[in-house]
């Protein structure tokens, strides 16, 4: 493959590593899914042993690694098949494998995929949807959510004028507290590690009273201690109960009353069937 073709492929994939040498590409079916596979050779960049610092490294074969990469079409996911060069020091017998900045050591998912997932977590999308778009598992998306602090810092300088409070089931099926800006953009204000009352209070008490007094409305479900926290910590805020929960409560009450009435009739009667 000519150098111009190598540069073109690296430009199309957004790869910036001079030690990666493009070898070719092909299609491969893996579990009935058609993958685009780009094949590279990753050469070891130096001749100095990282252990004894002697210039006595010799080539010691290659190790083939498949790395998941970003794709513009989710129906044809991309894999980088990288043949990493292995070297051995003739002085201390230490072996070393070539590494690339496009993927972390011991990881088979490119950094671009991780960054794309973190950006997608800021949108109003499900974890399964994000996982399918990036050809990874929902548990991997959950792990990125748990590791990243860039999505929702625990402390911000100011609170939104209109807030919404809720909880969601996150890592290890644990319930987490979430607070978002309710002014149409639905940006995440905070994600707390649990939904305990003390944790929520400590977070909001980190803001001065003058800042908490700016909050005008707080939307929530029928959780009783959410209402108690809102009344005590936000003196000027109006509490708004989400109409979904009101309708759901009325529906459950109606169904309970309907079942009580139905049981008054014989099971074989026309009124019972109606």
Short mmCIF file of C-alpha atoms in Angstrom, two decimals:
data_model
loop_
_atom_site.label_atom_id
_atom_site.label_comp_id
_atom_site.label_asym_id
_atom_site.label_seq_id
_atom_site.Cartn_x
_atom_site.Cartn_y
_atom_site.Cartn_z
CA UNK A 1 0.00 0.00 0.00
CA UNK A 2 1.33 3.41 -0.96
CA UNK A 3 1.99 6.16 1.55
CA UNK A 4 -0.75 8.35 0.10
CA UNK A 5 -3.31 5.57 0.60
CA UNK A 6 -2.12 5.09 4.18
CA UNK A 7 -2.50 8.80 4.87
CA UNK A 8 -5.97 8.79 3.32
CA UNK A 9 -7.18 5.91 5.52
CA UNK A 10 -5.70 7.46 8.65
CA UNK A 11 -7.32 10.81 7.77
CA UNK A 12 -10.72 9.13 7.20
CA UNK A 13 -10.53 7.31 10.54
CA UNK A 14 -9.08 10.30 12.39
CA UNK A 15 -6.02 8.35 13.53
CA UNK A 16 -2.94 10.33 14.56
CA UNK A 17 -0.22 7.78 15.22
CA UNK A 18 2.86 7.70 13.01
CA UNK A 19 3.73 4.22 14.26
CA UNK A 20 0.58 2.68 12.74
CA UNK A 21 1.13 1.34 9.23
CA UNK A 22 -1.98 0.57 7.18
CA UNK A 23 -2.00 -2.89 5.56
CA UNK A 24 -5.47 -3.23 4.03
CA UNK A 25 -9.18 -3.67 4.75
CA UNK A 26 -11.88 -6.31 4.27
CA UNK A 27 -15.36 -7.32 5.42
CA UNK A 28 -15.97 -10.08 7.95
CA UNK A 29 -19.12 -11.59 9.44
CA UNK A 30 -19.04 -11.99 13.23
CA UNK A 31 -22.21 -13.44 14.82
CA UNK A 32 -24.21 -12.61 11.67
CA UNK A 33 -23.06 -8.96 11.76
CA UNK A 34 -21.02 -7.59 8.85
CA UNK A 35 -17.92 -5.78 10.14
CA UNK A 36 -15.50 -3.53 8.31
CA UNK A 37 -12.01 -4.56 9.37
CA UNK A 38 -9.02 -2.23 8.89
CA UNK A 39 -5.68 -3.95 9.35
CA UNK A 40 -2.65 -2.12 10.76
CA UNK A 41 0.85 -2.91 11.95
CA UNK A 42 1.97 -1.07 15.08
CA UNK A 43 5.74 -0.80 15.33
CA UNK A 44 7.66 -0.26 18.55
CA UNK A 45 8.83 3.39 18.47
CA UNK A 46 12.11 3.19 20.39
CA UNK A 47 15.18 1.03 20.90
CA UNK A 48 15.61 1.75 24.64
CA UNK A 49 14.50 -0.85 27.18
CA UNK A 50 12.13 0.72 29.76
CA UNK A 51 13.53 -1.59 32.48
CA UNK A 52 17.34 -1.43 32.16
CA UNK A 53 17.51 1.57 29.78
CA UNK A 54 19.90 -0.25 27.45
CA UNK A 55 19.68 -0.01 23.66
CA UNK A 56 19.52 -3.75 23.12
CA UNK A 57 15.94 -4.32 21.98
CA UNK A 58 15.33 -6.91 19.27
CA UNK A 59 12.17 -7.85 17.41
CA UNK A 60 10.23 -10.65 19.11
CA UNK A 61 7.18 -11.27 16.91
CA UNK A 62 3.73 -9.70 16.82
CA UNK A 63 0.53 -9.89 18.86
CA UNK A 64 -2.80 -9.50 17.04
CA UNK A 65 -5.43 -7.36 18.81
CA UNK A 66 -8.95 -6.48 17.60
CA UNK A 67 -10.07 -3.02 18.72
CA UNK A 68 -13.64 -1.71 18.39
CA UNK A 69 -13.72 1.66 16.65
CA UNK A 70 -16.31 4.32 15.87
CA UNK A 71 -18.39 4.00 12.70
CA UNK A 72 -20.56 6.41 10.73
CA UNK A 73 -23.03 3.58 10.06
CA UNK A 74 -24.16 1.47 13.01
CA UNK A 75 -25.19 -1.37 10.65
CA UNK A 76 -21.53 -1.84 9.62
CA UNK A 77 -19.41 -1.55 12.79
CA UNK A 78 -15.67 -1.05 12.47
CA UNK A 79 -12.84 -3.12 13.92
CA UNK A 80 -9.16 -2.21 13.83
CA UNK A 81 -7.06 -5.37 13.58
CA UNK A 82 -3.70 -4.22 14.93
CA UNK A 83 -0.59 -6.36 14.75
CA UNK A 84 1.40 -5.00 17.68
CA UNK A 85 5.13 -5.49 17.51
CA UNK A 86 6.73 -7.26 20.45
CA UNK A 87 10.35 -6.57 21.41
CA UNK A 88 12.75 -8.21 23.87
CA UNK A 89 15.77 -6.78 25.62
CA UNK A 90 18.92 -8.84 25.10
CA UNK A 91 20.32 -7.49 28.37
CA UNK A 92 17.51 -8.10 30.90
CA UNK A 93 15.24 -10.39 28.78
CA UNK A 94 12.29 -8.06 29.45
CA UNK A 95 9.59 -8.12 26.73
CA UNK A 96 7.53 -5.12 25.71
CA UNK A 97 4.50 -4.72 23.45
CA UNK A 98 4.00 -1.64 21.28
CA UNK A 99 1.17 0.64 22.44
CA UNK A 100 -0.86 3.31 20.66
CA UNK A 101 -2.62 6.45 21.99
CA UNK A 102 -5.79 5.47 20.12
CA UNK A 103 -6.57 2.80 22.75
CA UNK A 104 -5.70 2.32 26.40
CA UNK A 105 -3.41 -0.49 27.48
CA UNK A 106 -5.22 -3.82 28.06
CA UNK A 107 -8.38 -2.38 26.50
CA UNK A 108 -10.11 -3.50 23.29
CA UNK A 109 -12.33 -0.44 22.85
CA UNK A 110 -10.84 2.65 21.22
CA UNK A 111 -10.72 5.94 23.09
CA UNK A 112 -12.89 7.49 20.38
CA UNK A 113 -15.70 5.08 21.25
CA UNK A 114 -15.42 5.96 24.94
CA UNK A 115 -15.50 9.71 24.19
CA UNK A 116 -18.51 9.26 21.89
CA UNK A 117 -20.38 7.32 24.58
CA UNK A 118 -19.67 10.00 27.18
CA UNK A 119 -21.03 12.68 24.83
CA UNK A 120 -24.12 10.55 24.11
CA UNK A 121 -24.81 10.15 27.84
CA UNK A 122 -25.59 13.87 27.98
CA UNK A 123 -28.54 13.34 25.59
CA UNK A 124 -32.01 12.04 26.41
CA UNK A 125 -31.30 8.46 25.27
CA UNK A 126 -31.39 5.02 26.85
CA UNK A 127 -28.26 3.06 27.69
CA UNK A 128 -29.32 0.25 25.33
CA UNK A 129 -29.67 2.71 22.45
CA UNK A 130 -26.20 4.16 23.08
CA UNK A 131 -24.74 0.66 23.37
CA UNK A 132 -26.26 -0.47 20.06
CA UNK A 133 -25.00 2.63 18.23
CA UNK A 134 -21.44 1.98 19.42
CA UNK A 135 -21.41 -1.82 19.17
CA UNK A 136 -20.70 -2.30 22.88
CA UNK A 137 -22.66 -3.77 25.78
CA UNK A 138 -24.98 -1.74 28.06
CA UNK A 139 -22.80 -2.73 31.03
CA UNK A 140 -19.83 -1.01 29.35
CA UNK A 141 -21.92 2.15 28.90
CA UNK A 142 -22.87 1.90 32.59
CA UNK A 143 -19.21 1.61 33.54
CA UNK A 144 -18.31 4.72 31.52
CA UNK A 145 -21.17 6.56 33.23
CA UNK A 146 -19.89 5.52 36.64
CA UNK A 147 -16.27 6.46 35.87
CA UNK A 148 -16.85 9.80 34.20
CA UNK A 149 -17.20 13.02 36.19
CA UNK A 150 -17.39 15.17 33.07
CA UNK A 151 -21.04 14.32 32.49
CA UNK A 152 -22.45 15.88 35.61
CA UNK A 153 -20.13 17.50 38.14
CA UNK A 154 -21.39 17.13 41.71
CA UNK A 155 -20.84 20.83 42.38
CA UNK A 156 -21.83 23.66 40.02
CA UNK A 157 -21.63 27.38 40.61
CA UNK A 158 -25.37 28.03 40.38
CA UNK A 159 -28.71 26.24 40.42
CA UNK A 160 -31.24 26.33 37.57
CA UNK A 161 -34.32 28.51 38.01
CA UNK A 162 -36.61 25.56 37.27
CA UNK A 163 -35.46 22.16 38.51
CA UNK A 164 -36.69 18.58 38.24
CA UNK A 165 -35.83 15.87 40.79
CA UNK A 166 -35.99 12.11 40.24
CA UNK A 167 -34.07 8.87 40.65
CA UNK A 168 -32.88 6.23 38.20
CA UNK A 169 -31.46 2.73 38.42
CA UNK A 170 -27.76 2.76 37.60
CA UNK A 171 -24.65 0.68 38.23
CA UNK A 172 -25.25 -2.62 40.10
CA UNK A 173 -29.00 -1.85 40.02
CA UNK A 174 -28.52 0.84 42.65
CA UNK A 175 -30.84 3.85 42.68
CA UNK A 176 -29.15 7.22 42.05
CA UNK A 177 -30.53 10.73 42.52
CA UNK A 178 -30.60 13.05 39.50
CA UNK A 179 -31.34 16.76 39.26
CA UNK A 180 -31.81 18.44 35.87
CA UNK A 181 -32.48 21.88 34.46
CA UNK A 182 -36.19 21.91 33.58
CA UNK A 183 -36.05 24.89 31.19
CA UNK A 184 -36.36 22.89 27.98
CA UNK A 185 -32.72 21.90 27.50
CA UNK A 186 -32.90 19.25 30.28
CA UNK A 187 -29.18 19.53 31.03
CA UNK A 188 -28.01 17.46 33.97
CA UNK A 189 -27.32 19.50 37.08
CA UNK A 190 -26.12 16.67 39.32
CA UNK A 191 -26.01 12.89 39.63
CA UNK A 192 -25.55 11.67 43.20
CA UNK A 193 -24.32 8.18 44.13
CA UNK A 194 -27.54 7.37 46.02
CA UNK A 195 -30.94 8.88 46.81
CA UNK A 196 -30.62 9.06 50.58
CA UNK A 197 -32.08 12.14 52.22
CA UNK A 198 -28.80 13.15 53.87
CA UNK A 199 -26.87 12.93 50.57
CA UNK A 200 -29.41 15.15 48.78
CA UNK A 201 -29.51 17.68 51.61
CA UNK A 202 -25.71 17.94 51.77
CA UNK A 203 -25.55 18.60 48.04
CA UNK A 204 -28.11 21.43 48.06
CA UNK A 205 -26.75 22.90 51.30
CA UNK A 206 -23.43 23.41 49.49
CA UNK A 207 -25.19 26.35 47.77
CA UNK A 208 -25.83 29.52 49.78
CA UNK A 209 -29.37 30.49 50.73
CA UNK A 210 -29.33 33.38 48.24
CA UNK A 211 -28.68 30.94 45.40
CA UNK A 212 -31.36 28.49 46.58
CA UNK A 213 -33.86 31.36 46.85
CA UNK A 214 -33.53 31.94 43.07
CA UNK A 215 -35.22 28.61 42.30
CA UNK A 216 -38.83 29.22 41.23
CA UNK A 217 -40.23 25.74 40.49
CA UNK A 218 -39.28 22.15 41.41
CA UNK A 219 -40.91 19.28 39.50
CA UNK A 220 -41.01 15.84 41.13
CA UNK A 221 -43.02 12.69 41.67
CA UNK A 222 -45.02 11.87 44.80
CA UNK A 223 -41.94 11.11 46.89
CA UNK A 224 -42.68 12.60 50.31
CA UNK A 225 -39.15 13.51 51.40
CA UNK A 226 -38.44 15.24 48.08
CA UNK A 227 -41.29 17.60 48.96
CA UNK A 228 -40.00 18.06 52.51
CA UNK A 229 -36.49 18.93 51.25
CA UNK A 230 -37.89 21.35 48.67
CA UNK A 231 -40.05 23.23 51.21
CA UNK A 232 -37.23 23.51 53.73
CA UNK A 233 -34.27 24.38 51.47
CA UNK A 234 -35.96 26.39 48.70
CA UNK A 235 -38.09 29.11 50.31
CA UNK A 236 -39.41 30.65 47.06
CA UNK A 237 -39.90 27.48 45.01
CA UNK A 238 -43.29 26.19 43.92
CA UNK A 239 -43.62 22.38 44.02
CA UNK A 240 -45.06 20.84 40.85
CA UNK A 241 -46.16 17.21 40.87
CA UNK A 242 -45.60 15.46 37.54
CA UNK A 243 -49.01 14.84 35.98
CA UNK A 244 -47.93 11.35 34.90
CA UNK A 245 -47.83 10.24 38.53
CA UNK A 246 -51.19 11.89 39.26
CA UNK A 247 -52.84 10.08 36.32
CA UNK A 248 -51.18 6.79 37.34
CA UNK A 249 -52.49 7.16 40.91
CA UNK A 250 -56.03 7.86 39.66
CA UNK A 251 -55.84 4.87 37.30
CA UNK A 252 -54.76 2.53 40.11
CA UNK A 253 -57.58 3.81 42.35
CA UNK A 254 -60.14 3.33 39.56
CA UNK A 255 -58.96 -0.22 38.87
CA UNK A 256 -59.16 -1.10 42.57
CA UNK A 257 -62.74 0.20 42.75
CA UNK A 258 -63.65 -1.61 39.52
CA UNK A 259 -62.34 -4.90 40.94
CA UNK A 260 -64.37 -4.43 44.13
CA UNK A 261 -67.57 -3.84 42.13
CA UNK A 262 -66.87 -6.79 39.83
CA UNK A 263 -66.56 -9.19 42.77
CA UNK A 264 -70.18 -8.45 43.79
CA UNK A 265 -71.49 -10.38 40.75
CA UNK A 266 -71.40 -14.06 39.93
CA UNK A 267 -68.49 -15.03 37.69
CA UNK A 268 -70.89 -16.53 35.15
CA UNK A 269 -73.15 -13.46 35.00
CA UNK A 270 -73.26 -10.90 32.20
CA UNK A 271 -72.50 -8.03 34.59
CA UNK A 272 -69.28 -9.75 35.75
CA UNK A 273 -68.07 -10.10 32.16
CA UNK A 274 -68.93 -6.46 31.40
#
